[in-house]
Amino acid sequence: MALTLEIVTPEARVYSDKVDTVVIPTVDGEIGILPGHIPLLTQIEAGELRVTKNGSTEFLVIGPGFAEVQGDSVSVLAESAINEEKIDVNAVEEARRRAEAALKEKFDMDPGEIERLEGVIRFAVAQLATKSRRRN
Amino acid sequence: MPSTRDIRRRIKSVKNTRQITRAMELVAASKMKKAQQAALAGRPYAQLMATMLAALAPRVDESQHAFLAKREVKTRGILLISTDKGLCGPLNSNLFKLVTEIKTPAKFVAVGKKGAQFLARTKRDLLADFTVSDRASFVEVRTVSEYMVKLFLEGTIDTVEVIYARFKNTLVQEPMVRPVLPLSNLRQFIEALQQHAGVVASEFNDTRDMLFEPSAQAVLEALLPFYVNRHIYQLLLSAKASEQSARMVAMKTAKDNATKLLGDLTLEYNKARQAAITQEILEIAAASFAA
């Protein structure tokens, strides 16, 4: 019996496959999901999502969002998601700097915009952290 | 029979029209591509979120969140997403047909000038109108959905429904009424949709109790408003894609018609010209015979 994992962002369906286990970064810390898990709805923090399939582990970095487990299918809705191998450290650094600069510049910004920029920064930080951990 | 000069003038004007419609077709085509991509890319996300919510709705107590509570519907709240500009075929009038079918008391909020004008003209209860640019950023749409939510929570309206043109493909756009709030309506709607598509509702099979991390309250507080914003955003993207598609098709038809008309007019012009020449030769010949 395997889990069906689906990761979807507003831009695209990032991941859709049968996997053995998945570890999700929630606001309360990491939660590991195995087949037969009780139905669960949780809030996701920007962080590292680990997928194990046939003994090999894949790392993805996801932005804030929600995850739902129901009857051996795991659905992850995230603002953004990227496979660890595809992370470009320089580009991420650049994106983070831009977002931080934009945050500092404007004080009368729309709260929605601030939220979005903060999301970008959190996602960037999570990407950098995962990348550096994997390199060592 | 009109004179050759009249026909020439008409040919010129039809040519101008064709040029304009062709230009508008090209503009709409390029905008359409972008709008379609945006609408299609966001669709899996919106669908997954809707299924998630639908599975969630029966598991939580209605009293936990205002969005879940069933209440007596006195006034429906309708968000009408129309276009700012015309020249997009029957798109808007199809939407307005849906509006006229609503017989129960309702209050309206409009996105797009055409819709606002229609509601004002037919003396319906228009609470506010918004304009959203063609690029349709999430922030713009959020203002609209937050306004709807505010009205809903205040009790001015008892439902939030969206009338929009669902983008199916370039040629087909379906006018539709989508319930957004309260969420109990949503589940019925999704089940109907799945039955319609022939999908077995397997998502609802797992009947064990649901676990919420960190707590049901916290998750609902975060997820429900987020869902409403996202959902309305997705509907708007779909409506924008429909608008551009409908406009492109309308302009293409107009261009084709102009080309056809031009052919007919040219033929008529040539006939008139030939008739005039023949007439002249006849007159000269008759004059020379008479001499």
mmCIF file of N, CA and C in Angstrom, chain B residues 114-239:
data_model
loop_
_atom_site.group_PDB
_atom_site.id
_atom_site.type_symbol
_atom_site.label_atom_id
_atom_site.label_comp_id
_atom_site.label_asym_id
_atom_site.label_seq_id
_atom_site.Cartn_x
_atom_site.Cartn_y
_atom_site.Cartn_z
ATOM 1 N N LYS B 114 -19.309 46.970 -17.639
ATOM 2 C CA LYS B 114 -20.526 46.534 -18.341
ATOM 3 C C LYS B 114 -21.558 46.001 -17.364
ATOM 4 N N GLY B 115 -21.080 45.225 -16.425
ATOM 5 C CA GLY B 115 -21.984 44.647 -15.434
ATOM 6 C C GLY B 115 -22.606 45.729 -14.564
ATOM 7 N N ALA B 116 -21.765 46.685 -14.149
ATOM 8 C CA ALA B 116 -22.258 47.773 -13.303
ATOM 9 C C ALA B 116 -23.327 48.568 -14.038
ATOM 10 N N GLN B 117 -23.070 48.835 -15.318
ATOM 11 C CA GLN B 117 -24.050 49.586 -16.114
ATOM 12 C C GLN B 117 -25.357 48.825 -16.235
ATOM 13 N N PHE B 118 -25.230 47.527 -16.478
ATOM 14 C CA PHE B 118 -26.442 46.710 -16.629
ATOM 15 C C PHE B 118 -27.271 46.715 -15.350
ATOM 16 N N LEU B 119 -26.595 46.530 -14.212
ATOM 17 C CA LEU B 119 -27.311 46.468 -12.941
ATOM 18 C C LEU B 119 -27.975 47.802 -12.631
ATOM 19 N N ALA B 120 -27.275 48.891 -12.967
ATOM 20 C CA ALA B 120 -27.839 50.215 -12.720
ATOM 21 C C ALA B 120 -29.040 50.450 -13.633
ATOM 22 N N ARG B 121 -28.913 50.022 -14.861
ATOM 23 C CA ARG B 121 -29.966 50.252 -15.850
ATOM 24 C C ARG B 121 -31.235 49.490 -15.481
ATOM 25 N N THR B 122 -31.045 48.247 -15.003
ATOM 26 C CA THR B 122 -32.220 47.442 -14.678
ATOM 27 C C THR B 122 -32.685 47.679 -13.243
ATOM 28 N N LYS B 123 -32.081 48.700 -12.590
ATOM 29 C CA LYS B 123 -32.489 49.121 -11.245
ATOM 30 C C LYS B 123 -32.414 47.998 -10.233
ATOM 31 N N ARG B 124 -31.316 47.253 -10.284
ATOM 32 C CA ARG B 124 -31.091 46.248 -9.260
ATOM 33 C C ARG B 124 -30.255 46.865 -8.149
ATOM 34 N N ASP B 125 -30.201 46.152 -7.038
ATOM 35 C CA ASP B 125 -29.533 46.698 -5.865
ATOM 36 C C ASP B 125 -28.013 46.521 -5.990
ATOM 37 N N LEU B 126 -27.352 47.540 -6.515
ATOM 38 C CA LEU B 126 -25.904 47.462 -6.725
ATOM 39 C C LEU B 126 -25.195 48.113 -5.541
ATOM 40 N N LEU B 127 -24.424 47.306 -4.813
ATOM 41 C CA LEU B 127 -23.766 47.827 -3.611
ATOM 42 C C LEU B 127 -22.454 48.520 -3.937
ATOM 43 N N ALA B 128 -21.706 47.963 -4.862
ATOM 44 C CA ALA B 128 -20.414 48.543 -5.202
ATOM 45 C C ALA B 128 -19.963 47.987 -6.536
ATOM 46 N N ASP B 129 -19.117 48.747 -7.243
ATOM 47 C CA ASP B 129 -18.490 48.130 -8.405
ATOM 48 C C ASP B 129 -16.991 48.353 -8.392
ATOM 49 N N PHE B 130 -16.288 47.371 -8.908
ATOM 50 C CA PHE B 130 -14.825 47.381 -8.910
ATOM 51 C C PHE B 130 -14.345 47.241 -10.345
ATOM 52 N N THR B 131 -13.150 47.709 -10.582
ATOM 53 C CA THR B 131 -12.523 47.477 -11.874
ATOM 54 C C THR B 131 -11.222 46.727 -11.628
ATOM 55 N N VAL B 132 -11.013 45.683 -12.384
ATOM 56 C CA VAL B 132 -9.787 44.898 -12.247
ATOM 57 C C VAL B 132 -9.072 44.936 -13.583
ATOM 58 N N SER B 133 -7.772 45.238 -13.549
ATOM 59 C CA SER B 133 -7.009 45.378 -14.791
ATOM 60 C C SER B 133 -6.890 44.026 -15.488
ATOM 61 N N ASP B 134 -6.440 44.056 -16.730
ATOM 62 C CA ASP B 134 -6.322 42.813 -17.497
ATOM 63 C C ASP B 134 -5.310 41.856 -16.889
ATOM 64 N N ARG B 135 -4.330 42.428 -16.182
ATOM 65 C CA ARG B 135 -3.322 41.560 -15.588
ATOM 66 C C ARG B 135 -3.865 40.833 -14.353
ATOM 67 N N ALA B 136 -4.870 41.411 -13.745
ATOM 68 C CA ALA B 136 -5.585 40.762 -12.633
ATOM 69 C C ALA B 136 -4.653 40.214 -11.554
ATOM 70 N N SER B 137 -4.019 41.096 -10.805
ATOM 71 C CA SER B 137 -3.154 40.615 -9.735
ATOM 72 C C SER B 137 -4.010 40.193 -8.548
ATOM 73 N N PHE B 138 -3.434 39.344 -7.714
ATOM 74 C CA PHE B 138 -4.170 38.790 -6.585
ATOM 75 C C PHE B 138 -4.607 39.901 -5.627
ATOM 76 N N VAL B 139 -3.744 40.917 -5.475
ATOM 77 C CA VAL B 139 -4.042 41.997 -4.528
ATOM 78 C C VAL B 139 -5.322 42.739 -4.928
ATOM 79 N N GLU B 140 -5.470 42.981 -6.232
ATOM 80 C CA GLU B 140 -6.674 43.674 -6.727
ATOM 81 C C GLU B 140 -7.927 42.896 -6.374
ATOM 82 N N VAL B 141 -7.849 41.587 -6.600
ATOM 83 C CA VAL B 141 -9.028 40.751 -6.411
ATOM 84 C C VAL B 141 -9.357 40.599 -4.931
ATOM 85 N N ARG B 142 -8.307 40.650 -4.126
ATOM 86 C CA ARG B 142 -8.501 40.514 -2.691
ATOM 87 C C ARG B 142 -9.401 41.604 -2.124
ATOM 88 N N THR B 143 -9.227 42.815 -2.652
ATOM 89 C CA THR B 143 -10.087 43.910 -2.209
ATOM 90 C C THR B 143 -11.545 43.534 -2.430
ATOM 91 N N VAL B 144 -11.809 42.958 -3.598
ATOM 92 C CA VAL B 144 -13.186 42.599 -3.936
ATOM 93 C C VAL B 144 -13.690 41.510 -3.003
ATOM 94 N N SER B 145 -12.898 40.441 -2.848
ATOM 95 C CA SER B 145 -13.416 39.313 -2.073
ATOM 96 C C SER B 145 -13.531 39.692 -0.600
ATOM 97 N N GLU B 146 -12.605 40.539 -0.131
ATOM 98 C CA GLU B 146 -12.715 40.943 1.268
ATOM 99 C C GLU B 146 -13.947 41.803 1.513
ATOM 100 N N TYR B 147 -14.303 42.581 0.497
ATOM 101 C CA TYR B 147 -15.520 43.385 0.612
ATOM 102 C C TYR B 147 -16.746 42.479 0.700
ATOM 103 N N MET B 148 -16.768 41.446 -0.150
ATOM 104 C CA MET B 148 -17.888 40.495 -0.124
ATOM 105 C C MET B 148 -17.986 39.817 1.238
ATOM 106 N N VAL B 149 -16.832 39.400 1.752
ATOM 107 C CA VAL B 149 -16.807 38.704 3.038
ATOM 108 C C VAL B 149 -17.309 39.624 4.140
ATOM 109 N N LYS B 150 -16.925 40.887 4.046
ATOM 110 C CA LYS B 150 -17.362 41.848 5.063
ATOM 111 C C LYS B 150 -18.896 41.960 5.060
ATOM 112 N N LEU B 151 -19.451 42.082 3.860
ATOM 113 C CA LEU B 151 -20.912 42.169 3.749
ATOM 114 C C LEU B 151 -21.569 40.917 4.314
ATOM 115 N N PHE B 152 -20.944 39.776 4.038
ATOM 116 C CA PHE B 152 -21.484 38.487 4.490
ATOM 117 C C PHE B 152 -21.478 38.422 6.015
ATOM 118 N N LEU B 153 -20.367 38.847 6.605
ATOM 119 C CA LEU B 153 -20.262 38.767 8.059
ATOM 120 C C LEU B 153 -21.182 39.776 8.741
ATOM 121 N N GLU B 154 -21.353 40.922 8.111
ATOM 122 C CA GLU B 154 -22.249 41.938 8.673
ATOM 123 C C GLU B 154 -23.708 41.528 8.579
ATOM 124 N N GLY B 155 -23.995 40.591 7.675
ATOM 125 C CA GLY B 155 -25.366 40.145 7.523
ATOM 126 C C GLY B 155 -26.127 40.904 6.449
ATOM 127 N N THR B 156 -25.443 41.783 5.722
ATOM 128 C CA THR B 156 -26.109 42.483 4.626
ATOM 129 C C THR B 156 -26.557 41.474 3.564
ATOM 130 N N ILE B 157 -25.717 40.476 3.361
ATOM 131 C CA ILE B 157 -26.074 39.412 2.421
ATOM 132 C C ILE B 157 -25.910 38.077 3.142
ATOM 133 N N ASP B 158 -26.663 37.078 2.704
ATOM 134 C CA ASP B 158 -26.625 35.783 3.391
ATOM 135 C C ASP B 158 -25.906 34.701 2.596
ATOM 136 N N THR B 159 -25.581 34.991 1.366
ATOM 137 C CA THR B 159 -24.759 34.064 0.593
ATOM 138 C C THR B 159 -23.767 34.899 -0.203
ATOM 139 N N VAL B 160 -22.708 34.246 -0.639
ATOM 140 C CA VAL B 160 -21.830 34.867 -1.619
ATOM 141 C C VAL B 160 -21.816 33.945 -2.821
ATOM 142 N N GLU B 161 -22.281 34.477 -3.937
ATOM 143 C CA GLU B 161 -22.289 33.685 -5.164
ATOM 144 C C GLU B 161 -21.632 34.500 -6.253
ATOM 145 N N VAL B 162 -21.026 33.822 -7.194
ATOM 146 C CA VAL B 162 -20.339 34.522 -8.267
ATOM 147 C C VAL B 162 -20.964 34.131 -9.597
ATOM 148 N N ILE B 163 -21.341 35.138 -10.370
ATOM 149 C CA ILE B 163 -21.793 34.879 -11.743
ATOM 150 C C ILE B 163 -20.650 35.269 -12.661
ATOM 151 N N TYR B 164 -20.175 34.327 -13.441
ATOM 152 C CA TYR B 164 -19.034 34.608 -14.309
ATOM 153 C C TYR B 164 -19.103 33.698 -15.519
ATOM 154 N N ALA B 165 -18.237 33.980 -16.494
ATOM 155 C CA ALA B 165 -18.175 33.131 -17.677
ATOM 156 C C ALA B 165 -17.034 32.155 -17.472
ATOM 157 N N ARG B 166 -17.387 30.890 -17.307
ATOM 158 C CA ARG B 166 -16.343 29.888 -17.080
ATOM 159 C C ARG B 166 -15.640 29.607 -18.404
ATOM 160 N N PHE B 167 -14.316 29.623 -18.334
ATOM 161 C CA PHE B 167 -13.543 29.382 -19.550
ATOM 162 C C PHE B 167 -13.426 27.886 -19.794
ATOM 163 N N LYS B 168 -13.990 27.424 -20.922
ATOM 164 C CA LYS B 168 -13.874 26.009 -21.262
ATOM 165 C C LYS B 168 -12.804 25.844 -22.325
ATOM 166 N N ASN B 169 -12.978 26.474 -23.438
ATOM 167 C CA ASN B 169 -11.907 26.582 -24.433
ATOM 168 C C ASN B 169 -12.131 27.868 -25.215
ATOM 169 N N THR B 170 -11.307 28.077 -26.242
ATOM 170 C CA THR B 170 -11.352 29.358 -26.941
ATOM 171 C C THR B 170 -12.747 29.644 -27.504
ATOM 172 N N LEU B 171 -13.438 28.586 -27.920
ATOM 173 C CA LEU B 171 -14.729 28.815 -28.555
ATOM 174 C C LEU B 171 -15.896 28.765 -27.573
ATOM 175 N N VAL B 172 -15.710 28.075 -26.468
ATOM 176 C CA VAL B 172 -16.842 27.872 -25.559
ATOM 177 C C VAL B 172 -16.576 28.503 -24.198
ATOM 178 N N GLN B 173 -17.469 29.395 -23.796
ATOM 179 C CA GLN B 173 -17.435 29.944 -22.444
ATOM 180 C C GLN B 173 -18.825 29.787 -21.847
ATOM 181 N N GLU B 174 -18.861 29.140 -20.688
ATOM 182 C CA GLU B 174 -20.161 28.886 -20.083
ATOM 183 C C GLU B 174 -20.477 29.947 -19.040
ATOM 184 N N PRO B 175 -21.612 30.612 -19.134
ATOM 185 C CA PRO B 175 -22.020 31.474 -18.021
ATOM 186 C C PRO B 175 -22.463 30.591 -16.860
ATOM 187 N N MET B 176 -22.070 30.953 -15.646
ATOM 188 C CA MET B 176 -22.280 30.058 -14.512
ATOM 189 C C MET B 176 -22.541 30.823 -13.223
ATOM 190 N N VAL B 177 -23.263 30.191 -12.299
ATOM 191 C CA VAL B 177 -23.399 30.724 -10.946
ATOM 192 C C VAL B 177 -22.645 29.788 -10.023
ATOM 193 N N ARG B 178 -21.635 30.308 -9.329
ATOM 194 C CA ARG B 178 -20.872 29.465 -8.411
ATOM 195 C C ARG B 178 -21.102 29.912 -6.983
ATOM 196 N N PRO B 179 -21.577 29.019 -6.112
ATOM 197 C CA PRO B 179 -21.716 29.379 -4.705
ATOM 198 C C PRO B 179 -20.346 29.391 -4.027
ATOM 199 N N VAL B 180 -20.076 30.387 -3.216
ATOM 200 C CA VAL B 180 -18.802 30.459 -2.504
ATOM 201 C C VAL B 180 -19.031 30.323 -0.998
ATOM 202 N N LEU B 181 -19.947 31.121 -0.486
ATOM 203 C CA LEU B 181 -20.267 31.067 0.933
ATOM 204 C C LEU B 181 -21.780 30.952 1.104
ATOM 205 N N PRO B 182 -22.286 30.321 2.149
ATOM 206 C CA PRO B 182 -21.555 29.526 3.128
ATOM 207 C C PRO B 182 -21.057 28.217 2.515
ATOM 208 N N LEU B 183 -20.169 27.557 3.210
ATOM 209 C CA LEU B 183 -19.490 26.431 2.593
ATOM 210 C C LEU B 183 -20.364 25.187 2.486
ATOM 211 N N SER B 184 -21.450 25.119 3.238
ATOM 212 C CA SER B 184 -22.292 23.918 3.139
ATOM 213 C C SER B 184 -22.868 23.787 1.734
ATOM 214 N N ASN B 185 -23.082 24.927 1.081
ATOM 215 C CA ASN B 185 -23.555 24.877 -0.298
ATOM 216 C C ASN B 185 -22.483 24.311 -1.218
ATOM 217 N N LEU B 186 -21.253 24.571 -0.831
ATOM 218 C CA LEU B 186 -20.137 24.179 -1.674
ATOM 219 C C LEU B 186 -20.081 22.677 -1.859
ATOM 220 N N ARG B 187 -20.298 21.970 -0.756
ATOM 221 C CA ARG B 187 -20.172 20.527 -0.834
ATOM 222 C C ARG B 187 -21.205 19.936 -1.802
ATOM 223 N N GLN B 188 -22.440 20.425 -1.673
ATOM 224 C CA GLN B 188 -23.480 19.957 -2.590
ATOM 225 C C GLN B 188 -23.077 20.225 -4.032
ATOM 226 N N PHE B 189 -22.521 21.406 -4.227
ATOM 227 C CA PHE B 189 -22.165 21.809 -5.578
ATOM 228 C C PHE B 189 -21.078 20.908 -6.146
ATOM 229 N N ILE B 190 -20.064 20.631 -5.326
ATOM 230 C CA ILE B 190 -18.957 19.805 -5.808
ATOM 231 C C ILE B 190 -19.420 18.386 -6.081
ATOM 232 N N GLU B 191 -20.285 17.879 -5.228
ATOM 233 C CA GLU B 191 -20.790 16.529 -5.456
ATOM 234 C C GLU B 191 -21.574 16.464 -6.763
ATOM 235 N N ALA B 192 -22.353 17.497 -7.004
ATOM 236 C CA ALA B 192 -23.113 17.542 -8.250
ATOM 237 C C ALA B 192 -22.167 17.588 -9.445
ATOM 238 N N LEU B 193 -21.121 18.361 -9.283
ATOM 239 C CA LEU B 193 -20.150 18.517 -10.363
ATOM 240 C C LEU B 193 -19.460 17.195 -10.655
ATOM 241 N N GLN B 194 -19.106 16.481 -9.564
ATOM 242 C CA GLN B 194 -18.413 15.209 -9.741
ATOM 243 C C GLN B 194 -19.328 14.172 -10.364
ATOM 244 N N GLN B 195 -20.583 14.160 -9.924
ATOM 245 C CA GLN B 195 -21.521 13.222 -10.507
ATOM 246 C C GLN B 195 -21.698 13.513 -11.985
ATOM 247 N N HIS B 196 -21.730 14.792 -12.274
ATOM 248 C CA HIS B 196 -21.892 15.225 -13.656
ATOM 249 C C HIS B 196 -20.719 14.738 -14.506
ATOM 250 N N ALA B 197 -19.521 14.805 -13.934
ATOM 251 C CA ALA B 197 -18.328 14.407 -14.673
ATOM 252 C C ALA B 197 -18.108 12.891 -14.606
ATOM 253 N N GLY B 198 -18.946 12.193 -13.844
ATOM 254 C CA GLY B 198 -18.820 10.750 -13.747
ATOM 255 C C GLY B 198 -17.723 10.291 -12.812
ATOM 256 N N VAL B 199 -17.266 11.178 -11.927
ATOM 257 C CA VAL B 199 -16.219 10.817 -10.997
ATOM 258 C C VAL B 199 -16.858 10.293 -9.710
ATOM 259 N N VAL B 200 -16.362 9.175 -9.228
ATOM 260 C CA VAL B 200 -16.870 8.665 -7.963
ATOM 261 C C VAL B 200 -16.225 9.480 -6.849
ATOM 262 N N ALA B 201 -17.043 9.878 -5.906
ATOM 263 C CA ALA B 201 -16.532 10.742 -4.847
ATOM 264 C C ALA B 201 -15.725 9.939 -3.829
ATOM 265 N N SER B 202 -14.559 9.496 -4.253
ATOM 266 C CA SER B 202 -13.750 8.631 -3.402
ATOM 267 C C SER B 202 -13.156 9.391 -2.224
ATOM 268 N N GLU B 203 -13.043 10.691 -2.391
ATOM 269 C CA GLU B 203 -12.423 11.513 -1.355
ATOM 270 C C GLU B 203 -13.197 11.445 -0.039
ATOM 271 N N PHE B 204 -14.471 11.163 -0.153
ATOM 272 C CA PHE B 204 -15.296 11.242 1.040
ATOM 273 C C PHE B 204 -15.426 9.897 1.764
ATOM 274 N N ASN B 205 -14.677 8.899 1.279
ATOM 275 C CA ASN B 205 -14.863 7.556 1.820
ATOM 276 C C ASN B 205 -14.301 7.372 3.221
ATOM 277 N N ASP B 206 -13.215 8.078 3.495
ATOM 278 C CA ASP B 206 -12.557 7.912 4.779
ATOM 279 C C ASP B 206 -13.381 8.613 5.848
ATOM 280 N N THR B 207 -14.040 7.816 6.704
ATOM 281 C CA THR B 207 -14.996 8.428 7.627
ATOM 282 C C THR B 207 -14.443 8.584 9.041
ATOM 283 N N ARG B 208 -13.166 8.261 9.229
ATOM 284 C CA ARG B 208 -12.610 8.423 10.573
ATOM 285 C C ARG B 208 -12.569 9.906 10.945
ATOM 286 N N ASP B 209 -12.470 10.157 12.237
ATOM 287 C CA ASP B 209 -12.442 11.553 12.678
ATOM 288 C C ASP B 209 -11.205 12.262 12.162
ATOM 289 N N MET B 210 -11.346 13.540 11.973
ATOM 290 C CA MET B 210 -10.224 14.281 11.417
ATOM 291 C C MET B 210 -9.425 14.961 12.515
ATOM 292 N N LEU B 211 -8.107 14.930 12.300
ATOM 293 C CA LEU B 211 -7.198 15.534 13.260
ATOM 294 C C LEU B 211 -6.801 16.917 12.729
ATOM 295 N N PHE B 212 -6.741 17.889 13.643
ATOM 296 C CA PHE B 212 -6.332 19.215 13.187
ATOM 297 C C PHE B 212 -5.065 19.637 13.907
ATOM 298 N N GLU B 213 -4.098 20.091 13.188
ATOM 299 C CA GLU B 213 -2.865 20.589 13.787
ATOM 300 C C GLU B 213 -2.694 22.043 13.382
ATOM 301 N N PRO B 214 -2.435 22.991 14.237
ATOM 302 C CA PRO B 214 -2.365 22.856 15.694
ATOM 303 C C PRO B 214 -3.737 22.667 16.332
ATOM 304 N N SER B 215 -4.799 23.350 15.861
ATOM 305 C CA SER B 215 -6.126 23.107 16.405
ATOM 306 C C SER B 215 -7.139 23.405 15.312
ATOM 307 N N ALA B 216 -8.316 22.844 15.472
ATOM 308 C CA ALA B 216 -9.342 23.048 14.451
ATOM 309 C C ALA B 216 -9.595 24.534 14.241
ATOM 310 N N GLN B 217 -9.678 25.241 15.374
ATOM 311 C CA GLN B 217 -9.960 26.662 15.306
ATOM 312 C C GLN B 217 -8.905 27.396 14.470
ATOM 313 N N ALA B 218 -7.639 27.128 14.787
ATOM 314 C CA ALA B 218 -6.552 27.839 14.118
ATOM 315 C C ALA B 218 -6.525 27.523 12.630
ATOM 316 N N VAL B 219 -6.709 26.246 12.306
ATOM 317 C CA VAL B 219 -6.657 25.861 10.894
ATOM 318 C C VAL B 219 -7.800 26.507 10.127
ATOM 319 N N LEU B 220 -8.993 26.459 10.704
ATOM 320 C CA LEU B 220 -10.147 27.037 10.017
ATOM 321 C C LEU B 220 -9.983 28.541 9.835
ATOM 322 N N GLU B 221 -9.495 29.191 10.903
ATOM 323 C CA GLU B 221 -9.291 30.648 10.838
ATOM 324 C C GLU B 221 -8.373 31.010 9.680
ATOM 325 N N ALA B 222 -7.370 30.173 9.452
ATOM 326 C CA ALA B 222 -6.402 30.477 8.397
ATOM 327 C C ALA B 222 -6.909 30.036 7.030
ATOM 328 N N LEU B 223 -7.498 28.854 7.005
ATOM 329 C CA LEU B 223 -7.826 28.256 5.711
ATOM 330 C C LEU B 223 -9.049 28.894 5.046
ATOM 331 N N LEU B 224 -10.085 29.172 5.808
ATOM 332 C CA LEU B 224 -11.332 29.589 5.176
ATOM 333 C C LEU B 224 -11.240 30.935 4.460
ATOM 334 N N PRO B 225 -10.717 31.995 5.129
ATOM 335 C CA PRO B 225 -10.610 33.261 4.397
ATOM 336 C C PRO B 225 -9.671 33.136 3.205
ATOM 337 N N PHE B 226 -8.600 32.372 3.404
ATOM 338 C CA PHE B 226 -7.638 32.137 2.334
ATOM 339 C C PHE B 226 -8.339 31.477 1.155
ATOM 340 N N TYR B 227 -9.155 30.490 1.487
ATOM 341 C CA TYR B 227 -9.879 29.782 0.441
ATOM 342 C C TYR B 227 -10.785 30.723 -0.346
ATOM 343 N N VAL B 228 -11.526 31.559 0.355
ATOM 344 C CA VAL B 228 -12.478 32.438 -0.327
ATOM 345 C C VAL B 228 -11.739 33.382 -1.284
ATOM 346 N N ASN B 229 -10.636 33.954 -0.789
ATOM 347 C CA ASN B 229 -9.860 34.860 -1.640
ATOM 348 C C ASN B 229 -9.350 34.151 -2.879
ATOM 349 N N ARG B 230 -8.757 32.997 -2.641
ATOM 350 C CA ARG B 230 -8.167 32.245 -3.745
ATOM 351 C C ARG B 230 -9.223 31.823 -4.749
ATOM 352 N N HIS B 231 -10.353 31.389 -4.220
ATOM 353 C CA HIS B 231 -11.406 30.870 -5.079
ATOM 354 C C HIS B 231 -11.936 31.977 -5.984
ATOM 355 N N ILE B 232 -12.209 33.117 -5.394
ATOM 356 C CA ILE B 232 -12.728 34.224 -6.195
ATOM 357 C C ILE B 232 -11.681 34.678 -7.208
ATOM 358 N N TYR B 233 -10.437 34.632 -6.793
ATOM 359 C CA TYR B 233 -9.344 34.989 -7.713
ATOM 360 C C TYR B 233 -9.346 34.056 -8.922
ATOM 361 N N GLN B 234 -9.480 32.768 -8.647
ATOM 362 C CA GLN B 234 -9.472 31.795 -9.732
ATOM 363 C C GLN B 234 -10.655 32.014 -10.678
ATOM 364 N N LEU B 235 -11.821 32.304 -10.109
ATOM 365 C CA LEU B 235 -12.995 32.554 -10.944
ATOM 366 C C LEU B 235 -12.760 33.771 -11.826
ATOM 367 N N LEU B 236 -12.087 34.769 -11.246
ATOM 368 C CA LEU B 236 -11.819 35.971 -12.021
ATOM 369 C C LEU B 236 -10.853 35.689 -13.158
ATOM 370 N N LEU B 237 -9.827 34.890 -12.890
ATOM 371 C CA LEU B 237 -8.886 34.537 -13.955
ATOM 372 C C LEU B 237 -9.615 33.829 -15.078
ATOM 373 N N SER B 238 -10.512 32.940 -14.689
ATOM 374 C CA SER B 238 -11.293 32.211 -15.680
ATOM 375 C C SER B 238 -12.139 33.188 -16.510
ATOM 376 N N ALA B 239 -12.738 34.158 -15.826
ATOM 377 C CA ALA B 239 -13.573 35.132 -16.524
ATOM 378 C C ALA B 239 -12.739 35.975 -17.489
#
